Coordinates of C-alpha atoms in Angstrom, one line a residue:
M704 CA 1.4 27.5 -0.8
I705 CA 0.9 24.4 1.4
E706 CA -0.7 25.1 4.7
T707 CA -1.1 21.5 6.0
K708 CA 0.3 21.0 9.5
L709 CA 3.1 18.5 9.5
D710 CA 2.5 16.3 12.5
G711 CA 4.9 13.5 11.6
K712 CA 2.0 11.1 11.0
T713 CA 0.5 9.5 7.9
K714 CA -3.0 10.1 6.7
D715 CA -5.6 9.6 9.6
I716 CA -8.2 7.5 7.8
V717 CA -10.6 7.4 10.7
S718 CA -10.7 11.2 11.1
E719 CA -11.1 11.7 7.4
N720 CA -14.1 9.3 7.3
I721 CA -15.7 11.0 10.3
S722 CA -15.2 14.4 8.6
K723 CA -16.9 13.0 5.4
M724 CA -19.8 11.8 7.6
K725 CA -20.1 15.2 9.3
N726 CA -20.4 16.8 5.8
L727 CA -23.1 14.3 4.7
F728 CA -25.0 13.9 8.0
P729 CA -24.2 16.8 10.3
E730 CA -27.5 16.3 12.3
V731 CA -26.4 12.9 13.6
F732 CA -23.4 14.3 15.5
Q733 CA -23.9 15.5 19.0
E734 CA -20.7 16.7 20.6
D735 CA -18.4 13.6 20.3
T736 CA -21.1 11.0 19.8
I737 CA -23.1 9.7 16.8
D738 CA -26.8 9.2 17.0
F739 CA -27.2 6.0 15.1
D740 CA -31.1 6.0 15.5
K741 CA -31.2 9.4 13.7
L742 CA -28.7 8.0 11.0
K743 CA -31.1 5.1 10.5
Q744 CA -34.0 7.4 10.0
L745 CA -32.1 9.4 7.4
L746 CA -31.0 6.3 5.5
N747 CA -34.6 5.0 5.4
G748 CA -36.0 8.3 4.1
G749 CA -35.3 7.6 0.4
G750 CA -36.6 5.1 -2.1
E751 CA -34.1 2.4 -1.0
K752 CA -34.0 1.6 2.7
Y753 CA -31.0 0.4 4.7
E754 CA -31.7 -1.3 7.9
V755 CA -29.4 -1.5 10.9
N756 CA -29.0 -5.2 11.6
A757 CA -28.7 -6.0 15.3
D758 CA -29.5 -9.7 14.9
D759 CA -26.9 -11.8 16.5
E760 CA -27.6 -14.6 14.0
R761 CA -27.0 -12.5 10.9
Y762 CA -24.5 -13.7 8.3
N763 CA -21.1 -12.8 9.6
F764 CA -17.5 -13.8 9.0
T765 CA -15.1 -13.3 11.9
W766 CA -12.0 -14.7 13.6
K767 CA -9.9 -13.9 16.6
G768 CA -8.0 -10.7 16.0
K769 CA -10.3 -9.2 13.3
T770 CA -11.1 -6.2 15.4
E771 CA -7.4 -5.5 16.0
S772 CA -6.8 -6.0 12.2
I773 CA -9.3 -3.2 11.4
Q774 CA -7.8 -1.0 14.1
I775 CA -4.2 -1.4 12.9
A776 CA -5.2 -0.5 9.3
Q777 CA -6.7 2.8 10.6
T778 CA -3.8 3.7 12.9
P779 CA -1.5 6.3 11.4
S780 CA 2.2 5.5 11.0
T781 CA 5.0 7.7 12.5
G782 CA 7.6 6.2 10.2
T783 CA 9.2 7.5 7.0
L784 CA 10.9 6.3 3.9
R785 CA 14.6 7.1 3.6
P786 CA 16.2 7.6 0.2
C787 CA 18.9 5.2 -0.9
K788 CA 20.6 6.6 -4.0
E789 CA 23.4 4.2 -4.1
E790 CA 21.1 1.2 -4.6
S791 CA 18.9 3.0 -7.1
K792 CA 19.1 3.2 -10.9
N793 CA 18.7 6.5 -12.9
W794 CA 17.8 8.3 -9.7
D795 CA 17.5 11.8 -11.3
T796 CA 15.1 10.8 -14.0
T797 CA 13.1 7.7 -13.0
Q798 CA 9.5 7.8 -11.8
N799 CA 9.5 4.2 -10.5
L800 CA 9.8 3.2 -6.9
Y801 CA 11.3 0.2 -5.0
I802 CA 10.5 0.3 -1.3
E803 CA 12.0 -2.0 1.3
G804 CA 10.0 -2.6 4.4
D805 CA 6.9 -4.0 6.0
N806 CA 4.2 -3.4 3.5
L807 CA 1.6 -2.6 6.2
E808 CA 3.6 0.4 7.3
V809 CA 4.5 1.4 3.8
L810 CA 0.9 1.3 2.6
K811 CA 0.1 3.7 5.4
L812 CA 2.9 6.0 4.3
L813 CA 1.6 6.0 0.7
Q814 CA -2.0 7.0 1.7
K815 CA -1.5 10.8 1.4
T816 CA 0.4 10.7 -1.9
Y817 CA -1.3 7.9 -3.8
S818 CA -4.9 7.8 -2.5
G819 CA -7.1 7.2 -5.5
K820 CA -4.2 7.2 -7.9
I821 CA -3.3 3.6 -8.5
K822 CA -4.8 2.0 -11.6
M823 CA -3.8 -1.6 -11.0
I824 CA -2.6 -3.6 -8.0
Y825 CA -1.2 -7.1 -8.4
I826 CA -0.1 -9.1 -5.4
D827 CA 1.2 -12.6 -4.9
P828 CA 1.0 -12.9 -1.1
P829 CA 2.4 -15.8 1.0
Y830 CA 0.2 -18.8 0.6
N831 CA -0.9 -20.4 3.8
I832 CA 1.0 -23.6 3.7
G833 CA 1.4 -24.1 7.5
K834 CA 4.5 -22.1 8.2
D835 CA 5.0 -19.1 10.5
F836 CA 4.8 -15.8 8.7
V837 CA 7.6 -13.3 8.3
Y838 CA 4.9 -10.6 8.7
K839 CA 4.4 -10.5 12.5
D840 CA 2.3 -7.4 13.1
N841 CA 2.3 -5.7 16.5
Y842 CA -1.0 -3.9 17.2
R843 CA 0.6 -1.5 19.7
D844 CA 3.5 -0.2 17.6
N845 CA 4.0 -2.1 14.3
L846 CA 6.9 0.2 13.2
E847 CA 8.9 -0.5 16.3
N848 CA 8.1 -4.2 15.9
Y849 CA 9.4 -4.0 12.3
I850 CA 12.7 -2.2 13.3
E851 CA 13.3 -4.8 16.1
Q852 CA 12.7 -7.7 13.6
D853 CA 14.9 -6.0 11.0
E854 CA 17.8 -5.9 13.5
N855 CA 17.5 -9.7 13.9
G856 CA 16.7 -10.4 10.2
F857 CA 13.4 -11.5 8.7
K858 CA 13.1 -15.3 8.5
T859 CA 10.4 -17.8 7.9
S860 CA 10.0 -20.5 10.4
S861 CA 9.3 -24.0 9.3
K862 CA 7.4 -24.6 12.5
Q863 CA 3.9 -25.9 11.7
E864 CA 0.9 -23.8 12.9
T865 CA -1.5 -25.3 15.3
S866 CA -4.9 -26.0 13.7
G867 CA -6.6 -23.3 15.8
R868 CA -4.4 -20.6 14.4
Y869 CA -3.9 -21.9 10.9
H870 CA -6.3 -19.6 9.2
T871 CA -6.4 -16.9 11.9
N872 CA -2.8 -15.7 11.5
W873 CA -3.1 -15.5 7.7
L874 CA -6.3 -13.5 7.8
N875 CA -4.9 -11.1 10.4
M876 CA -1.9 -10.5 8.1
M877 CA -4.0 -10.0 4.9
Y878 CA -7.0 -8.0 6.2
P879 CA -5.4 -4.7 7.1
R880 CA -3.2 -4.6 4.0
L881 CA -6.1 -5.2 1.7
K882 CA -8.1 -2.5 3.5
L883 CA -5.3 0.0 3.0
A884 CA -4.8 -1.0 -0.6
R885 CA -8.4 -0.3 -1.5
N886 CA -7.9 3.4 -0.6
L887 CA -5.1 3.7 -3.1
L888 CA -7.2 2.5 -6.1
K889 CA -8.6 4.9 -8.7
D890 CA -12.4 4.8 -9.2
D891 CA -11.8 2.6 -12.2
G892 CA -8.9 0.7 -10.6
V893 CA -8.6 -3.0 -10.1
I894 CA -6.8 -5.4 -7.9
F895 CA -5.6 -8.9 -8.8
I896 CA -4.6 -11.4 -6.0
S897 CA -2.9 -14.7 -6.7
I898 CA -3.9 -17.5 -4.3
D899 CA -4.1 -21.3 -4.0
D900 CA -6.8 -23.4 -2.6
H901 CA -5.6 -23.2 1.0
E902 CA -7.1 -19.7 1.5
D903 CA -9.1 -19.1 -1.7
Y904 CA -12.4 -19.3 0.1
N905 CA -11.4 -17.0 3.0
L906 CA -9.8 -14.5 0.7
R907 CA -13.0 -14.3 -1.3
V908 CA -15.0 -13.6 1.8
I909 CA -12.8 -10.9 3.2
C910 CA -12.5 -9.3 -0.2
N911 CA -16.3 -9.2 -0.5
E912 CA -16.3 -7.4 2.8
I913 CA -13.4 -4.9 2.0
F914 CA -14.1 -4.2 -1.7
G915 CA -17.8 -5.0 -1.7
E916 CA -19.4 -8.1 -3.2
N917 CA -20.9 -6.0 -5.9
N918 CA -17.4 -5.1 -7.1
F919 CA -16.2 -8.6 -7.7
V920 CA -15.1 -9.0 -11.3
C921 CA -14.1 -12.7 -11.6
E922 CA -11.8 -15.4 -10.5
F923 CA -9.2 -16.3 -13.1
I924 CA -7.9 -19.8 -13.3
W925 CA -4.2 -19.9 -14.3
Q926 CA -2.8 -23.1 -15.6
K927 CA 0.5 -22.9 -13.8
T928 CA 2.2 -26.1 -15.2
Y929 CA 2.4 -27.7 -18.6
S930 CA 2.4 -31.3 -17.4
P931 CA 0.9 -33.3 -14.4
K932 CA 2.9 -33.0 -11.2
N933 CA 3.2 -35.3 -8.2
N934 CA 2.4 -32.3 -6.0
N935 CA -0.7 -33.6 -4.1
K936 CA -1.6 -36.8 -2.4
Y937 CA -4.6 -37.4 -4.6
V938 CA -4.5 -35.3 -7.8
S939 CA -2.0 -33.2 -9.7
V940 CA -2.6 -29.5 -8.8
D941 CA -2.2 -27.8 -12.2
H942 CA -3.7 -24.4 -11.5
E943 CA -3.9 -21.4 -9.2
M944 CA -6.6 -18.8 -8.7
I945 CA -6.3 -15.0 -9.2
L946 CA -9.1 -13.0 -7.7
C947 CA -10.1 -9.7 -9.3
Y948 CA -12.0 -6.9 -7.7
A949 CA -12.8 -3.4 -8.9
R950 CA -12.8 -0.2 -6.8
I951 CA -16.1 0.6 -8.5
L952 CA -17.3 -2.1 -11.0
S953 CA -19.5 0.2 -13.0
N954 CA -16.5 2.3 -14.0
I955 CA -14.7 -0.5 -15.9
K956 CA -17.3 -1.7 -18.4
K957 CA -15.0 -1.0 -21.4
F958 CA -12.0 -2.7 -20.0
F959 CA -11.0 -6.4 -19.8
R960 CA -10.7 -6.7 -23.6
L961 CA -7.7 -8.1 -25.5
P962 CA -6.5 -6.6 -28.8
R963 CA -7.6 -8.4 -31.9
D964 CA -4.8 -10.3 -33.6
E965 CA -3.5 -9.4 -37.1
K966 CA -5.5 -12.2 -38.7
A967 CA -8.7 -10.6 -37.4
N968 CA -7.5 -7.1 -38.3
S969 CA -6.8 -8.1 -41.9
M970 CA -10.5 -8.1 -42.5
Y971 CA -10.3 -4.3 -42.3
K972 CA -8.7 -3.9 -45.7
Y973 CA -10.1 -0.6 -47.0
D974 CA -8.7 2.8 -46.3
D975 CA -9.9 6.2 -47.8
N976 CA -6.8 7.9 -46.5
D977 CA -9.0 10.4 -44.7
G978 CA -7.3 9.9 -41.3
K979 CA -10.0 7.5 -40.0
G980 CA -7.9 4.4 -40.6
R981 CA -8.9 1.0 -42.0
Y982 CA -12.4 -0.3 -42.3
R983 CA -14.4 -3.2 -43.6
L984 CA -17.9 -3.2 -45.1
S985 CA -20.9 -4.8 -43.4
D986 CA -24.5 -5.3 -44.5
L987 CA -26.9 -2.5 -44.1
T988 CA -30.1 -4.5 -44.3
I989 CA -32.2 -6.1 -41.6
G990 CA -35.8 -7.3 -41.1
K991 CA -38.8 -5.6 -42.7
P992 CA -38.5 -2.8 -45.3
K993 CA -38.3 0.7 -43.9
G994 CA -40.1 2.1 -47.0
Y995 CA -37.6 4.5 -48.5
D996 CA -34.8 4.5 -51.1
I997 CA -31.5 6.3 -50.6
E998 CA -31.1 9.3 -52.7
W999 CA -27.7 11.0 -52.7
N1000 CA -25.8 13.1 -55.2
G1001 CA -28.4 12.5 -57.9
K1002 CA -28.3 8.7 -57.5
I1003 CA -30.9 6.4 -56.2
Y1004 CA -30.2 3.2 -54.3
P1005 CA -33.4 1.2 -54.0
E1006 CA -34.3 -0.5 -50.8
P1007 CA -33.8 -4.3 -51.3
K1008 CA -36.9 -6.4 -51.9
N1009 CA -38.3 -8.0 -48.7
L1010 CA -35.6 -6.4 -46.6
G1011 CA -35.3 -3.0 -44.9
W1012 CA -32.4 -0.7 -44.2
R1013 CA -30.8 -1.1 -40.7
Y1014 CA -31.4 2.6 -39.9
T1015 CA -34.3 5.0 -40.0
K1016 CA -34.3 7.5 -42.9
E1017 CA -33.1 10.3 -40.6
N1018 CA -30.3 8.3 -39.1
M1019 CA -29.2 6.9 -42.5
Y1020 CA -28.7 10.4 -44.0
K1021 CA -26.9 11.5 -40.9
L1022 CA -24.5 8.6 -41.2
I1023 CA -24.0 9.3 -44.9
E1024 CA -23.0 12.9 -44.0
E1025 CA -20.5 11.6 -41.5
G1026 CA -18.9 9.3 -44.1
K1027 CA -20.0 6.1 -42.4
I1028 CA -21.9 4.7 -45.4
Y1029 CA -20.2 3.3 -48.5
L1030 CA -22.2 4.2 -51.6
P1031 CA -21.0 2.3 -54.7
E1032 CA -20.8 4.0 -58.2
D1033 CA -23.1 1.2 -59.5
T1034 CA -26.5 1.8 -58.0
S1035 CA -27.5 -1.8 -58.7
K1036 CA -25.1 -2.7 -55.8
R1037 CA -26.1 -2.3 -52.2
P1038 CA -24.7 0.4 -50.0
S1039 CA -22.7 -0.9 -47.0
Y1040 CA -21.8 0.3 -43.5
K1041 CA -18.1 1.3 -42.9
R1042 CA -17.0 -0.5 -39.7
Y1043 CA -13.7 1.1 -38.7
L1044 CA -11.0 -0.9 -36.9
S1045 CA -10.5 2.0 -34.4
E1046 CA -14.1 1.4 -33.3
V1047 CA -13.6 -2.2 -32.4
E1048 CA -13.1 -2.7 -28.6
G1049 CA -11.3 -6.0 -28.9
I1050 CA -11.9 -9.5 -27.7
I1051 CA -13.4 -10.0 -24.3
S1052 CA -11.1 -11.8 -21.9
K1053 CA -11.7 -15.3 -20.6
T1054 CA -11.3 -16.5 -17.0
I1055 CA -9.2 -19.5 -18.1
L1056 CA -5.6 -18.5 -18.5
P1057 CA -3.8 -21.4 -20.3
Y1058 CA 0.0 -21.7 -19.9
N1059 CA 0.5 -21.5 -23.7
E1060 CA -0.9 -17.9 -23.6
V1061 CA 0.5 -16.5 -20.3
G1062 CA 3.4 -18.9 -19.4
H1063 CA 3.9 -21.4 -16.6
T1064 CA 6.2 -21.6 -13.5
D1065 CA 8.8 -23.9 -15.1
K1066 CA 9.5 -21.6 -18.0
S1067 CA 9.3 -18.6 -15.7
R1068 CA 11.9 -20.1 -13.3
K1069 CA 14.2 -20.9 -16.2
N1070 CA 13.9 -17.4 -17.7
L1071 CA 14.6 -15.9 -14.3
N1072 CA 17.6 -18.1 -13.7
K1073 CA 19.1 -17.1 -17.1
L1074 CA 18.7 -13.5 -16.1
I1075 CA 20.1 -13.5 -12.6
G1076 CA 21.4 -17.0 -11.9
D1077 CA 20.1 -20.1 -10.1
Y1078 CA 18.7 -18.5 -7.0
I1079 CA 15.8 -19.0 -4.6
F1080 CA 12.5 -18.4 -6.5
D1081 CA 11.0 -21.8 -7.1
Y1082 CA 7.7 -20.6 -8.5
P1083 CA 8.1 -17.0 -9.9
K1084 CA 5.1 -15.7 -11.8
P1085 CA 5.5 -15.4 -15.5
V1086 CA 6.1 -12.0 -17.0
D1087 CA 3.4 -12.7 -19.6
L1088 CA 0.8 -13.4 -16.9
I1089 CA 1.2 -9.9 -15.4
M1090 CA 1.4 -8.4 -18.9
R1091 CA -2.0 -9.9 -19.6
F1092 CA -3.5 -8.0 -16.6
L1093 CA -1.7 -4.8 -17.7
T1094 CA -3.2 -5.2 -21.2
L1095 CA -6.7 -5.7 -19.8
T1096 CA -6.8 -2.8 -17.4
T1097 CA -4.0 -0.2 -18.0
K1098 CA -2.8 2.3 -20.5
D1099 CA -0.6 5.4 -21.0
D1100 CA 0.9 6.6 -17.7
D1101 CA -1.1 4.5 -15.2
I1102 CA 0.6 3.6 -11.9
I1103 CA 0.9 -0.1 -11.0
L1104 CA 1.5 -1.3 -7.4
D1105 CA 2.8 -4.6 -6.1
F1106 CA 3.3 -4.8 -2.3
F1107 CA 4.4 -8.4 -2.2
S1108 CA 6.8 -7.9 -5.0
G1109 CA 9.1 -10.9 -4.5
S1110 CA 11.3 -11.4 -7.6
S1111 CA 10.0 -8.1 -9.1
T1112 CA 8.1 -9.8 -12.0
T1113 CA 5.6 -6.9 -11.9
A1114 CA 8.4 -4.3 -12.7
H1115 CA 9.7 -6.5 -15.5
A1116 CA 6.2 -6.8 -17.0
V1117 CA 5.6 -3.0 -16.8
M1118 CA 8.8 -2.3 -18.6
K1119 CA 8.0 -4.9 -21.4
K1120 CA 4.4 -3.6 -21.7
N1121 CA 5.6 0.0 -22.1
V1122 CA 7.9 -1.1 -25.0
E1123 CA 5.0 -3.1 -26.6
D1124 CA 2.6 -0.1 -26.8
N1125 CA 4.9 2.9 -26.2
G1126 CA 3.3 3.5 -22.8
N1127 CA 4.7 5.3 -19.8
R1128 CA 3.3 3.2 -17.0
K1129 CA 5.1 3.6 -13.6
F1130 CA 5.6 0.9 -11.0
I1131 CA 5.7 0.9 -7.2
L1132 CA 7.1 -2.2 -5.6
V1133 CA 7.2 -3.0 -1.9
Q1134 CA 9.0 -6.0 -0.4
L1135 CA 10.1 -7.0 3.1
P1136 CA 13.9 -7.6 3.2
E1137 CA 13.5 -11.3 4.1
Q1138 CA 16.8 -13.0 4.6
T1139 CA 18.0 -15.7 2.2
D1140 CA 19.2 -19.0 3.6
E1141 CA 22.9 -19.0 4.3
K1142 CA 23.1 -22.4 2.5
S1143 CA 21.3 -21.1 -0.6
E1144 CA 22.9 -20.3 -3.9
A1145 CA 21.4 -16.8 -3.6
Y1146 CA 23.3 -16.1 -0.4
K1147 CA 26.5 -17.5 -1.8
A1148 CA 26.1 -15.2 -4.8
G1149 CA 26.0 -12.2 -2.5
F1150 CA 22.2 -11.7 -2.1
S1151 CA 21.6 -11.4 1.6
N1152 CA 17.9 -10.9 1.2
I1153 CA 15.0 -11.1 -1.3
C1154 CA 15.1 -7.3 -2.0
E1155 CA 18.7 -7.6 -3.3
I1156 CA 17.5 -10.2 -5.8
G1157 CA 14.5 -8.2 -6.9
K1158 CA 16.5 -5.0 -7.5
E1159 CA 19.1 -6.8 -9.5
R1160 CA 16.4 -8.5 -11.6
I1161 CA 15.0 -5.0 -12.5
R1162 CA 18.5 -3.7 -13.4
R1163 CA 19.3 -6.6 -15.7
A1164 CA 15.8 -6.9 -17.2
G1165 CA 15.8 -3.2 -18.1
D1166 CA 19.2 -3.3 -19.7
K1167 CA 18.2 -6.4 -21.7
I1168 CA 15.0 -4.8 -22.9
I1169 CA 16.8 -1.8 -24.2
E1170 CA 19.5 -4.0 -25.8
E1171 CA 16.9 -6.0 -27.6
T1172 CA 14.6 -3.1 -28.7
G1173 CA 17.0 -0.2 -28.9
N1174 CA 14.4 1.9 -27.1
S1175 CA 16.7 4.2 -25.0
D1176 CA 13.8 6.4 -23.9
L1177 CA 12.3 3.6 -21.8
D1178 CA 12.3 4.3 -18.0
I1179 CA 14.2 1.3 -16.7
G1180 CA 15.2 3.0 -13.5
F1181 CA 13.9 3.0 -9.9
K1182 CA 14.3 5.0 -6.7
V1183 CA 15.0 2.9 -3.7
F1184 CA 13.5 4.0 -0.3
K1185 CA 13.7 2.1 2.9
L1186 CA 11.2 2.1 5.8
D1187 CA 12.6 3.6 9.0
S1188 CA 11.5 5.6 12.1
S1189 CA 11.0 9.3 11.7
N1190 CA 14.0 11.5 11.1
I1191 CA 12.7 13.9 13.7
M1192 CA 13.9 13.2 17.2
K1193 CA 11.2 12.3 19.7
W1194 CA 10.7 14.5 22.7
N1195 CA 11.3 12.2 25.7
P1196 CA 12.6 14.5 28.5
D1197 CA 14.6 13.4 31.5
Y1198 CA 13.3 15.7 34.2
N1199 CA 16.3 15.0 36.5
N1200 CA 18.6 16.4 33.8
L1201 CA 16.2 18.8 32.0
K1202 CA 18.8 21.5 31.0
N1203 CA 21.0 19.1 29.1
N1204 CA 18.0 17.4 27.6
L1205 CA 16.7 20.8 26.3
L1206 CA 20.1 21.7 24.8
A1207 CA 20.2 18.3 23.1
Q1208 CA 16.9 19.1 21.3
T1209 CA 18.4 22.1 19.5
D1210 CA 19.3 19.7 16.7
N1211 CA 16.0 17.9 15.9
L1212 CA 17.5 15.3 13.5
V1213 CA 18.1 11.7 14.7
D1214 CA 21.7 10.7 14.7
G1215 CA 22.8 9.4 11.4
R1216 CA 20.1 11.2 9.4
N1217 CA 20.6 14.2 7.0
N1218 CA 18.6 17.0 5.6
L1219 CA 17.7 15.1 2.4
D1220 CA 16.2 12.4 4.6
L1221 CA 14.0 15.0 6.2
V1222 CA 13.1 16.6 2.9
Y1223 CA 11.6 13.4 1.7
E1224 CA 9.8 12.9 5.0
I1225 CA 8.2 16.3 4.6
M1226 CA 7.2 15.4 1.0
L1227 CA 5.7 12.1 2.2
K1228 CA 3.7 13.6 5.1
Y1229 CA 2.4 16.4 2.9
G1230 CA 1.4 13.9 0.2
I1231 CA 3.8 15.1 -2.5
D1232 CA 5.1 12.6 -5.0
I1233 CA 8.5 11.4 -3.8
T1234 CA 9.6 10.7 -7.4
L1235 CA 9.6 14.4 -8.2
P1236 CA 13.0 15.9 -8.8
I1237 CA 14.7 18.0 -6.0
D1238 CA 17.0 20.9 -7.0
E1239 CA 19.4 22.4 -4.4
Y1240 CA 20.2 26.1 -4.3
K1241 CA 22.4 28.2 -2.1
N1242 CA 21.7 31.8 -0.9
D1243 CA 23.9 33.6 1.4
G1244 CA 25.1 30.4 2.9
Y1245 CA 21.6 28.9 3.3
K1246 CA 20.6 25.8 1.4
L1247 CA 17.2 25.7 -0.3
Y1248 CA 15.5 22.6 -1.7
S1249 CA 13.1 23.1 -4.6
V1250 CA 10.7 20.2 -5.1
G1251 CA 9.1 19.6 -8.4
A1252 CA 10.4 22.8 -10.1
G1253 CA 9.1 25.0 -7.3
A1254 CA 6.0 23.0 -6.1
L1255 CA 7.5 23.2 -2.6
I1256 CA 10.5 25.1 -1.3
I1257 CA 12.2 23.9 1.8
C1258 CA 14.9 25.5 4.0
L1259 CA 16.0 23.6 7.0
D1260 CA 18.7 26.0 8.3
D1261 CA 18.4 28.0 11.5
M1262 CA 17.8 31.8 11.8
I1263 CA 16.4 32.3 8.3
T1264 CA 16.8 36.0 7.3
K1265 CA 14.4 38.2 5.4
D1266 CA 16.6 38.0 2.3
V1267 CA 16.4 34.2 2.4
A1268 CA 12.7 34.3 2.8
N1269 CA 12.5 36.6 -0.3
S1270 CA 14.6 34.3 -2.3
I1271 CA 12.2 31.5 -1.4
V1272 CA 9.4 33.6 -2.8
D1273 CA 11.4 34.3 -6.0
L1274 CA 12.1 30.5 -6.5
K1275 CA 8.4 29.8 -6.0

């Protein structure tokens, strides 16, 4: 039974952090204040001391609006995500999500459900090339600001920024989104962020602050073009950077390795058909003699002259018992160690990503044009590039998030990777419905905004993958949800006409909304996965919604009887 109070808001990050502090350091709280001097004493009591730095000249990175950026990331959202079945694919079975809306508000709405559950985040945010941003956050009420902009359409202005605000606006846009994104990562999760040299430095600094400098993994260099381009006044810019940070770096030691190719695997040519797989033989000798011969099953294998066994006598016999040592019939030949292919971690990744391995923008654009037509994405990321990151960091049923999803390359890559290794990864894509130019080929083809292109790309890519592979079990669907204000009517009384105002509140749903909209809002605010199936039942004229095979039972009708209440218990 879920007893959480539904207050219409998303996860309150500030209250949760304060609650954690109260559990760790209850003695520093006095009524509604924190005694920072006492906190300092507690932190300095262990072997490692943490000083409170009050020096005005300490190293610090700030800009106009940074405080508001932090505050807006911590302010709960009162919005919701409304289901849109008609634009979805395989609604009843898919576990993938495509969400239209301002990613700042959407990230807030995902906090309860996906906190600590995302294995990999990849984003390709707007590069700061001197234009006004579509993302115009409003620190007082960003949801209302989003709805107001949505009515007018989201467009990018070509107006050049003044030099004083050139970096500021971009930082104010990125900071709260990255701060919220960090909360969603698993303890062994990672984030990849594509960027060019306009904001590479600033992005590195704010990521060090948000994720922690000690959780920096590396900066990949992707060779984005196969030939020199006249794209700079002085030199050909042939690469972009992709920053990588871990949620907790110490938890990903065994990741970031690529599978060995078949040529390397061919070295593992022996197989005892004992279920352990293929292995190769490696030398057992090293350094000085250990001073013992191997005696096993009545045979003696003498220690080589001037060389010693790699293992102590105790460990050697333990390995023999485990079947890890190859003992030849001819005792004049040396025993060897069985190195199994299954024990090999793979090849460590390099920071240089050449185009012949992960693709380049020209080929990526041509492939996308073949799939959906000559539309608006001049520099779409290659599917192989995202697949490289999926290979390095994900497996099985991991969840992948992209909240600047653009042409939906991430979804395409997830589906292809699942076919490649028989995985069951799920994707969550978030994209602002930015309008296409009325003069563009995309608009003429019926795509009024970027989301329409992205959704169509997923539909066609999924169908093509199944056609080419015959893998009909692959999840190529996605549920579409759209950011909107709450489905529950606000209490805003008119005291001069209070009677009629009260009567109007008997129906709490906003005009144009339905019960299914409200069911999903309840799931979202409780932190229940909105990809779970919902079954509808009727009992004595009442409608019951069973979420996730009884994980939650919802009845939104008035005057619920005892019989209906009992039927809810039976369904549960």
